[in-house]
Amino acid sequence: MDAHDHHHDHTATAAPQTEAPPGYYETMETALRELLVEKKLIGAGEIRRQIEVLDSRTPALGAKVVARAWVDPDFRRRLLANGRTACEQDFGISFYDDTELIVLENTEKVHNLVVCTLCSCYPRPVLGLPPDWYKQKAYRARAVRDPRAVLAEFGTIIPDDVEIRVSDSTAVVRFLVLPRRPEGTENFSEEELTALVTRDSMIGVVPVQLQTGILS
Amino acid sequence: MTPTEQLVTRLPNDIGGLEAGRIQQTDHPLEPWEKRCHALADVLDYHKIISTEEKRRGVESLGGKMVGELTYYERWIVAFANILFQKGVLTPDDLAKKMEEIAARWKG
């Protein structure tokens, strides 16, 4: 397991002799990749290109989508009708994993929370890769049974008269929460609004908050 | 429900609604090989060699002990190997020889 104790990049080229050898699972990853390339089942450059795609997807992308929905009622309507199509058409976001995107709108009466109880399905095209806690047992097990307590652990207290809806993701259907626009942002530009939207607010574990001091 | 019935109705991944402790709000940047493993999953799915659903089932069929003790991407890479064996794409021998070859690169 010592492979997990070091942090270096083996992707470059030949193995540098001064570093520790890769661990068992890393060696398995390299072996499978090389065998698949040798058998021409995947192209040599495909992994590298997909890493670039993965690196290009961060919560900043989802934040742009949310802010646009706040300022543009027509976009909001289309986003809620078909999340994937709206993201593709207005932002040119490709859904490289061929998943559908359902956008869940938080309101005064409904708070949405997203989980994947079976594994770690997540709206990767618009948020990037999920945080570790999203993939771990405690969140997956408890989000569907006791969401109010889970939210409280994130510091989010939802009033009893607000319904909490938990959506369980699948391999082909992913969810993105459209959080509520904070009060006091009526005069904010779309760009200023984008800066307020966090990853966790789009998973549904926290609201979007008007942080003081961030804007001059 | 008896303990053996639980084993039948609850596969290792099916944990929604179970008791569990506090959420550890941790995160870590992926190791380079973990990111390559993730990219490999996407490429395998794209080429319809291993779909996301097959991967999930492959992880589940590792059994509770491995699911519990391997890390996230360790489970993925072992599941990929098993699925590729099952589909006749690779043999265990292919993989063993390639892993030896890679290990030997570091001994020079």
Tab-separated table of C-alpha atoms in Angstrom:
chain	number	residue	atom	x	y	z
A	1	MET	CA	0.000	0.000	0.000
A	2	ASP	CA	3.066	2.245	0.045
A	3	ALA	CA	2.170	3.372	-3.470
A	4	HIS	CA	-0.260	5.798	-1.870
A	5	ASP	CA	2.335	7.532	0.199
A	6	HIS	CA	4.120	9.241	-2.633
A	7	HIS	CA	2.989	11.975	-4.964
A	8	HIS	CA	4.702	12.053	-8.297
A	9	ASP	CA	3.769	11.910	-11.933
A	10	HIS	CA	4.415	8.684	-13.788
A	11	THR	CA	2.534	9.830	-16.838
A	12	ALA	CA	5.504	11.675	-18.290
A	13	THR	CA	7.659	9.126	-20.112
A	14	ALA	CA	10.140	6.508	-18.989
A	15	ALA	CA	10.409	5.613	-15.346
A	16	PRO	CA	12.862	7.850	-13.501
A	17	GLN	CA	15.277	5.626	-11.636
A	18	THR	CA	15.411	7.709	-8.507
A	19	GLU	CA	11.761	7.225	-7.580
A	20	ALA	CA	10.063	4.385	-5.796
A	21	PRO	CA	8.523	1.752	-8.067
A	22	PRO	CA	4.765	1.925	-8.618
A	23	GLY	CA	2.557	-0.092	-6.300
A	24	TYR	CA	0.549	-3.167	-7.230
A	25	TYR	CA	-2.624	-1.385	-8.342
A	26	GLU	CA	-0.802	1.346	-10.230
A	27	THR	CA	1.142	-1.376	-12.041
A	28	MET	CA	-2.158	-3.076	-12.871
A	29	GLU	CA	-3.505	0.191	-14.289
A	30	THR	CA	-0.427	0.651	-16.462
A	31	ALA	CA	-0.566	-2.982	-17.594
A	32	LEU	CA	-4.239	-2.900	-18.597
A	33	ARG	CA	-3.802	0.379	-20.443
A	34	GLU	CA	-0.767	-0.874	-22.369
A	35	LEU	CA	-2.429	-4.204	-23.223
A	36	LEU	CA	-5.548	-2.445	-24.533
A	37	VAL	CA	-3.427	-0.118	-26.653
A	38	GLU	CA	-1.380	-3.069	-27.999
A	39	LYS	CA	-4.612	-4.811	-28.990
A	40	LYS	CA	-5.731	-1.562	-30.650
A	41	LEU	CA	-8.909	-1.487	-28.572
A	42	ILE	CA	-8.088	2.026	-27.403
A	43	GLY	CA	-5.822	4.652	-28.914
A	44	ALA	CA	-2.540	5.595	-27.267
A	45	GLY	CA	-3.522	9.243	-26.947
A	46	GLU	CA	-7.061	8.690	-25.727
A	47	ILE	CA	-6.261	8.461	-22.030
A	48	ARG	CA	-4.203	11.648	-22.195
A	49	ARG	CA	-6.991	13.460	-24.025
A	50	GLN	CA	-9.607	12.254	-21.563
A	51	ILE	CA	-7.451	13.468	-18.656
A	52	GLU	CA	-7.522	16.892	-20.304
A	53	VAL	CA	-11.309	16.676	-20.535
A	54	LEU	CA	-11.524	15.689	-16.857
A	55	ASP	CA	-9.239	18.571	-15.884
A	56	SER	CA	-11.431	21.005	-17.817
A	57	ARG	CA	-14.521	20.130	-15.763
A	58	THR	CA	-14.745	21.915	-12.433
A	59	PRO	CA	-17.572	23.356	-10.334
A	60	ALA	CA	-16.849	26.709	-12.007
A	61	LEU	CA	-18.705	25.358	-15.025
A	62	GLY	CA	-21.795	24.440	-12.998
A	63	ALA	CA	-21.636	27.827	-11.278
A	64	LYS	CA	-21.940	29.574	-14.659
A	65	VAL	CA	-24.998	27.488	-15.476
A	66	VAL	CA	-26.635	28.341	-12.137
A	67	ALA	CA	-25.943	32.074	-12.409
A	68	ARG	CA	-27.342	32.143	-15.949
A	69	ALA	CA	-30.503	30.413	-14.719
A	70	TRP	CA	-30.873	33.097	-12.043
A	71	VAL	CA	-30.679	35.994	-14.490
A	72	ASP	CA	-32.278	34.520	-17.613
A	73	PRO	CA	-35.836	33.141	-17.157
A	74	ASP	CA	-35.896	31.609	-20.614
A	75	PHE	CA	-32.654	29.710	-19.980
A	76	ARG	CA	-33.940	28.642	-16.562
A	77	ARG	CA	-37.081	27.222	-18.158
A	78	ARG	CA	-35.085	25.290	-20.736
A	79	LEU	CA	-32.564	24.121	-18.131
A	80	LEU	CA	-35.308	22.673	-15.952
A	81	ALA	CA	-36.990	21.077	-18.979
A	82	ASN	CA	-33.788	19.374	-20.189
A	83	GLY	CA	-30.575	20.076	-18.341
A	84	ARG	CA	-28.285	18.407	-20.818
A	85	THR	CA	-29.673	20.139	-23.904
A	86	ALA	CA	-29.611	23.564	-22.243
A	87	CYS	CA	-25.976	23.097	-21.138
A	88	GLU	CA	-24.949	21.823	-24.564
A	89	GLN	CA	-26.709	24.584	-26.485
A	90	ASP	CA	-25.917	27.616	-24.341
A	91	PHE	CA	-22.517	26.677	-22.892
A	92	GLY	CA	-21.165	24.145	-25.372
A	93	ILE	CA	-20.667	21.651	-22.523
A	94	SER	CA	-20.181	18.156	-23.962
A	95	PHE	CA	-21.664	15.239	-22.062
A	96	TYR	CA	-18.730	12.936	-22.687
A	97	ASP	CA	-20.215	10.220	-20.482
A	98	ASP	CA	-23.528	10.256	-22.405
A	99	THR	CA	-25.586	10.897	-19.272
A	100	GLU	CA	-28.847	12.773	-18.920
A	101	LEU	CA	-28.920	15.782	-16.613
A	102	ILE	CA	-31.940	16.618	-14.491
A	103	VAL	CA	-31.765	20.019	-12.795
A	104	LEU	CA	-33.604	20.250	-9.479
A	105	GLU	CA	-34.756	23.686	-8.444
A	106	ASN	CA	-34.697	24.690	-4.791
A	107	THR	CA	-37.617	26.890	-3.731
A	108	GLU	CA	-39.062	28.303	-0.518
A	109	LYS	CA	-40.871	25.008	-0.046
A	110	VAL	CA	-38.483	22.400	-1.458
A	111	HIS	CA	-34.814	21.686	-0.781
A	112	ASN	CA	-33.064	19.166	-3.022
A	113	LEU	CA	-30.170	16.889	-2.137
A	114	VAL	CA	-28.245	14.614	-4.523
A	115	VAL	CA	-26.655	11.278	-3.660
A	116	CYS	CA	-25.582	8.057	-5.354
A	117	THR	CA	-26.364	5.286	-2.885
A	118	LEU	CA	-24.936	2.511	-5.048
A	119	CYS	CA	-21.634	4.080	-6.002
A	120	SER	CA	-20.536	7.575	-7.006
A	121	CYS	CA	-22.563	8.751	-9.991
A	122	TYR	CA	-22.298	12.521	-10.231
A	123	PRO	CA	-22.896	15.251	-12.838
A	124	ARG	CA	-19.247	15.125	-13.925
A	125	PRO	CA	-19.658	17.049	-17.191
A	126	VAL	CA	-20.704	20.164	-15.243
A	127	LEU	CA	-19.027	19.674	-11.816
A	128	GLY	CA	-15.951	17.543	-12.461
A	129	LEU	CA	-15.155	14.659	-10.127
A	130	PRO	CA	-17.019	14.225	-6.835
A	131	PRO	CA	-15.443	14.939	-3.439
A	132	ASP	CA	-14.354	11.930	-1.371
A	133	TRP	CA	-17.183	12.256	1.139
A	134	TYR	CA	-19.739	11.908	-1.677
A	135	LYS	CA	-18.264	8.473	-2.457
A	136	GLN	CA	-18.021	7.235	1.107
A	137	LYS	CA	-20.425	5.045	3.015
A	138	ALA	CA	-21.660	7.522	5.627
A	139	TYR	CA	-23.066	10.003	3.127
A	140	ARG	CA	-24.479	7.368	0.757
A	141	ALA	CA	-26.117	5.372	3.532
A	142	ARG	CA	-27.601	8.236	5.526
A	143	ALA	CA	-28.589	10.833	2.908
A	144	VAL	CA	-31.668	8.844	1.906
A	145	ARG	CA	-32.793	7.948	5.409
A	146	ASP	CA	-32.032	11.003	7.497
A	147	PRO	CA	-31.262	13.909	5.175
A	148	ARG	CA	-31.992	16.584	7.782
A	149	ALA	CA	-29.293	15.211	10.071
A	150	VAL	CA	-26.880	14.882	7.149
A	151	LEU	CA	-27.534	18.490	6.145
A	152	ALA	CA	-27.059	19.607	9.753
A	153	GLU	CA	-23.556	18.062	9.687
A	154	PHE	CA	-22.802	20.427	6.820
A	155	GLY	CA	-24.172	23.287	8.908
A	156	THR	CA	-27.406	23.474	6.922
A	157	ILE	CA	-30.596	23.667	8.962
A	158	ILE	CA	-33.732	23.272	6.843
A	159	PRO	CA	-36.979	24.470	8.485
A	160	ASP	CA	-39.487	21.706	9.199
A	161	ASP	CA	-42.040	23.174	6.797
A	162	VAL	CA	-39.607	22.842	3.890
A	163	GLU	CA	-39.764	19.500	2.116
A	164	ILE	CA	-36.450	17.760	1.469
A	165	ARG	CA	-36.244	15.736	-1.728
A	166	VAL	CA	-33.330	13.347	-2.110
A	167	SER	CA	-32.501	12.220	-5.643
A	168	ASP	CA	-30.512	9.003	-6.112
A	169	SER	CA	-28.294	9.090	-9.206
A	170	THR	CA	-27.813	6.244	-11.666
A	171	ALA	CA	-25.273	5.339	-14.331
A	172	VAL	CA	-27.309	7.235	-16.948
A	173	VAL	CA	-29.290	9.865	-15.013
A	174	ARG	CA	-27.447	12.582	-13.073
A	175	PHE	CA	-28.752	15.471	-11.009
A	176	LEU	CA	-27.662	19.062	-10.425
A	177	VAL	CA	-29.260	21.264	-7.784
A	178	LEU	CA	-30.247	24.771	-8.828
A	179	PRO	CA	-29.815	26.565	-5.498
A	180	ARG	CA	-31.845	29.595	-4.467
A	181	ARG	CA	-30.414	32.977	-5.360
A	182	PRO	CA	-29.417	34.700	-2.123
A	183	GLU	CA	-31.287	37.780	-1.039
A	184	GLY	CA	-29.359	41.006	-1.403
A	185	THR	CA	-27.962	40.095	-4.830
A	186	GLU	CA	-30.527	41.981	-6.902
A	187	ASN	CA	-27.892	44.307	-8.330
A	188	PHE	CA	-25.241	41.645	-8.907
A	189	SER	CA	-23.960	40.968	-12.398
A	190	GLU	CA	-24.035	37.421	-13.763
A	191	GLU	CA	-20.296	37.212	-13.187
A	192	GLU	CA	-20.610	38.309	-9.566
A	193	LEU	CA	-23.357	35.746	-9.027
A	194	THR	CA	-21.208	32.997	-10.571
A	195	ALA	CA	-18.517	33.668	-7.988
A	196	LEU	CA	-20.974	32.913	-5.165
A	197	VAL	CA	-21.990	29.443	-6.363
A	198	THR	CA	-20.083	26.574	-4.727
A	199	ARG	CA	-19.787	22.886	-5.583
A	200	ASP	CA	-21.523	21.859	-2.387
A	201	SER	CA	-24.492	24.133	-3.103
A	202	MET	CA	-25.008	22.305	-6.407
A	203	ILE	CA	-24.959	18.935	-4.606
A	204	GLY	CA	-27.493	20.426	-2.199
A	205	VAL	CA	-25.624	20.144	1.106
A	206	VAL	CA	-25.333	23.922	1.633
A	207	PRO	CA	-27.186	27.009	0.379
A	208	VAL	CA	-25.490	29.705	-1.665
A	209	GLN	CA	-24.504	32.417	0.726
A	210	LEU	CA	-23.656	36.022	0.265
A	211	GLN	CA	-20.113	36.117	1.568
A	212	THR	CA	-19.076	39.490	2.790
A	213	GLY	CA	-15.776	40.965	1.826
A	214	ILE	CA	-15.305	38.991	-1.363
A	215	LEU	CA	-16.645	41.746	-3.597
A	216	SER	CA	-15.486	45.314	-3.460
B	1	MET	CA	-34.786	-10.830	8.322
B	2	THR	CA	-32.172	-13.481	9.034
B	3	PRO	CA	-28.502	-12.700	8.493
B	4	THR	CA	-28.313	-14.917	5.406
B	5	GLU	CA	-31.404	-13.277	3.922
B	6	GLN	CA	-29.664	-9.928	4.374
B	7	LEU	CA	-26.766	-11.242	2.293
B	8	VAL	CA	-29.151	-12.123	-0.535
B	9	THR	CA	-31.157	-8.904	-0.559
B	10	ARG	CA	-28.275	-6.492	0.111
B	11	LEU	CA	-25.312	-6.668	-2.206
B	12	PRO	CA	-22.157	-4.855	-1.058
B	13	ASN	CA	-22.906	-1.610	-2.942
B	14	ASP	CA	-26.508	-1.403	-1.787
B	15	ILE	CA	-26.024	0.679	1.330
B	16	GLY	CA	-28.724	3.349	0.967
B	17	GLY	CA	-30.609	3.671	4.256
B	18	LEU	CA	-28.144	1.683	6.388
B	19	GLU	CA	-26.842	2.972	9.692
B	20	ALA	CA	-23.522	4.779	9.403
B	21	GLY	CA	-21.363	7.208	11.329
B	22	ARG	CA	-20.653	10.872	10.816
B	23	ILE	CA	-19.622	12.091	7.389
B	24	GLN	CA	-15.893	12.719	7.128
B	25	GLN	CA	-15.816	15.843	4.996
B	26	THR	CA	-12.521	14.993	3.411
B	27	ASP	CA	-11.222	15.288	-0.090
B	28	HIS	CA	-7.899	14.613	-1.788
B	29	PRO	CA	-6.499	15.474	-5.193
B	30	LEU	CA	-6.317	12.319	-7.261
B	31	GLU	CA	-2.994	10.518	-7.572
B	32	PRO	CA	-1.795	10.553	-11.195
B	33	TRP	CA	-2.570	6.839	-11.593
B	34	GLU	CA	-6.042	7.370	-10.098
B	35	LYS	CA	-6.768	10.034	-12.672
B	36	ARG	CA	-5.495	7.740	-15.435
B	37	CYS	CA	-7.744	5.013	-14.059
B	38	HIS	CA	-10.699	7.373	-14.223
B	39	ALA	CA	-9.838	8.390	-17.779
B	40	LEU	CA	-9.497	4.693	-18.688
B	41	ALA	CA	-13.024	4.093	-17.372
B	42	ASP	CA	-14.375	6.877	-19.579
B	43	VAL	CA	-12.517	5.585	-22.630
B	44	LEU	CA	-13.681	1.990	-22.033
B	45	ASP	CA	-17.257	3.251	-21.709
B	46	TYR	CA	-16.927	5.381	-24.843
B	47	HIS	CA	-15.766	2.377	-26.873
B	48	LYS	CA	-18.510	0.208	-25.350
B	49	ILE	CA	-15.891	-2.176	-23.959
B	50	ILE	CA	-17.026	-1.699	-20.333
B	51	SER	CA	-20.092	0.446	-19.572
B	52	THR	CA	-20.545	2.430	-16.359
B	53	GLU	CA	-23.174	-0.060	-15.234
B	54	GLU	CA	-20.903	-3.033	-15.955
B	55	LYS	CA	-18.172	-1.323	-13.946
B	56	ARG	CA	-20.498	-0.804	-10.990
B	57	ARG	CA	-21.558	-4.443	-11.123
B	58	GLY	CA	-17.928	-5.493	-11.504
B	59	VAL	CA	-17.037	-3.638	-8.307
B	60	GLU	CA	-19.998	-5.187	-6.506
B	61	SER	CA	-18.983	-8.686	-7.539
B	62	LEU	CA	-15.578	-8.216	-5.905
B	63	GLY	CA	-17.438	-9.114	-2.720
B	64	GLY	CA	-17.812	-7.334	0.579
B	65	LYS	CA	-14.271	-7.872	1.834
B	66	MET	CA	-12.542	-6.362	-1.176
B	67	VAL	CA	-15.131	-3.605	-1.496
B	68	GLY	CA	-14.437	-2.772	2.138
B	69	GLU	CA	-10.642	-2.907	2.064
B	70	LEU	CA	-9.543	-1.650	-1.367
B	71	THR	CA	-9.552	2.065	-2.111
B	72	TYR	CA	-11.966	3.513	-4.644
B	73	TYR	CA	-9.761	3.311	-7.721
B	74	GLU	CA	-8.150	0.039	-6.608
B	75	ARG	CA	-11.643	-1.456	-6.797
B	76	TRP	CA	-12.141	-0.005	-10.258
B	77	ILE	CA	-8.921	-1.340	-11.743
B	78	VAL	CA	-9.440	-4.846	-10.313
B	79	ALA	CA	-13.024	-4.836	-11.596
B	80	PHE	CA	-11.809	-3.807	-15.062
B	81	ALA	CA	-9.334	-6.692	-15.099
B	82	ASN	CA	-12.028	-9.209	-14.095
B	83	ILE	CA	-14.516	-7.901	-16.666
B	84	LEU	CA	-11.909	-8.003	-19.441
B	85	PHE	CA	-11.122	-11.629	-18.496
B	86	GLN	CA	-14.835	-12.513	-18.515
B	87	LYS	CA	-15.301	-10.936	-21.919
B	88	GLY	CA	-12.317	-12.788	-23.315
B	89	VAL	CA	-10.541	-9.530	-24.168
B	90	LEU	CA	-7.527	-10.431	-22.019
B	91	THR	CA	-6.378	-13.483	-20.121
B	92	PRO	CA	-5.068	-13.496	-16.551
B	93	ASP	CA	-1.781	-14.642	-18.046
B	94	ASP	CA	-1.610	-11.579	-20.342
B	95	LEU	CA	-2.022	-9.330	-17.336
B	96	ALA	CA	0.440	-11.180	-15.110
B	97	LYS	CA	3.155	-11.082	-17.791
B	98	LYS	CA	2.593	-7.392	-18.492
B	99	MET	CA	2.711	-6.538	-14.796
B	100	GLU	CA	6.010	-8.416	-14.438
B	101	GLU	CA	7.370	-6.561	-17.445
B	102	ILE	CA	6.392	-3.214	-15.929
B	103	ALA	CA	7.868	-4.113	-12.560
B	104	ALA	CA	11.132	-5.070	-14.314
B	105	ARG	CA	11.396	-1.568	-15.842
B	106	TRP	CA	12.009	-0.250	-12.362
B	107	LYS	CA	14.783	-2.666	-11.508
B	108	GLY	CA	17.280	-1.454	-14.131
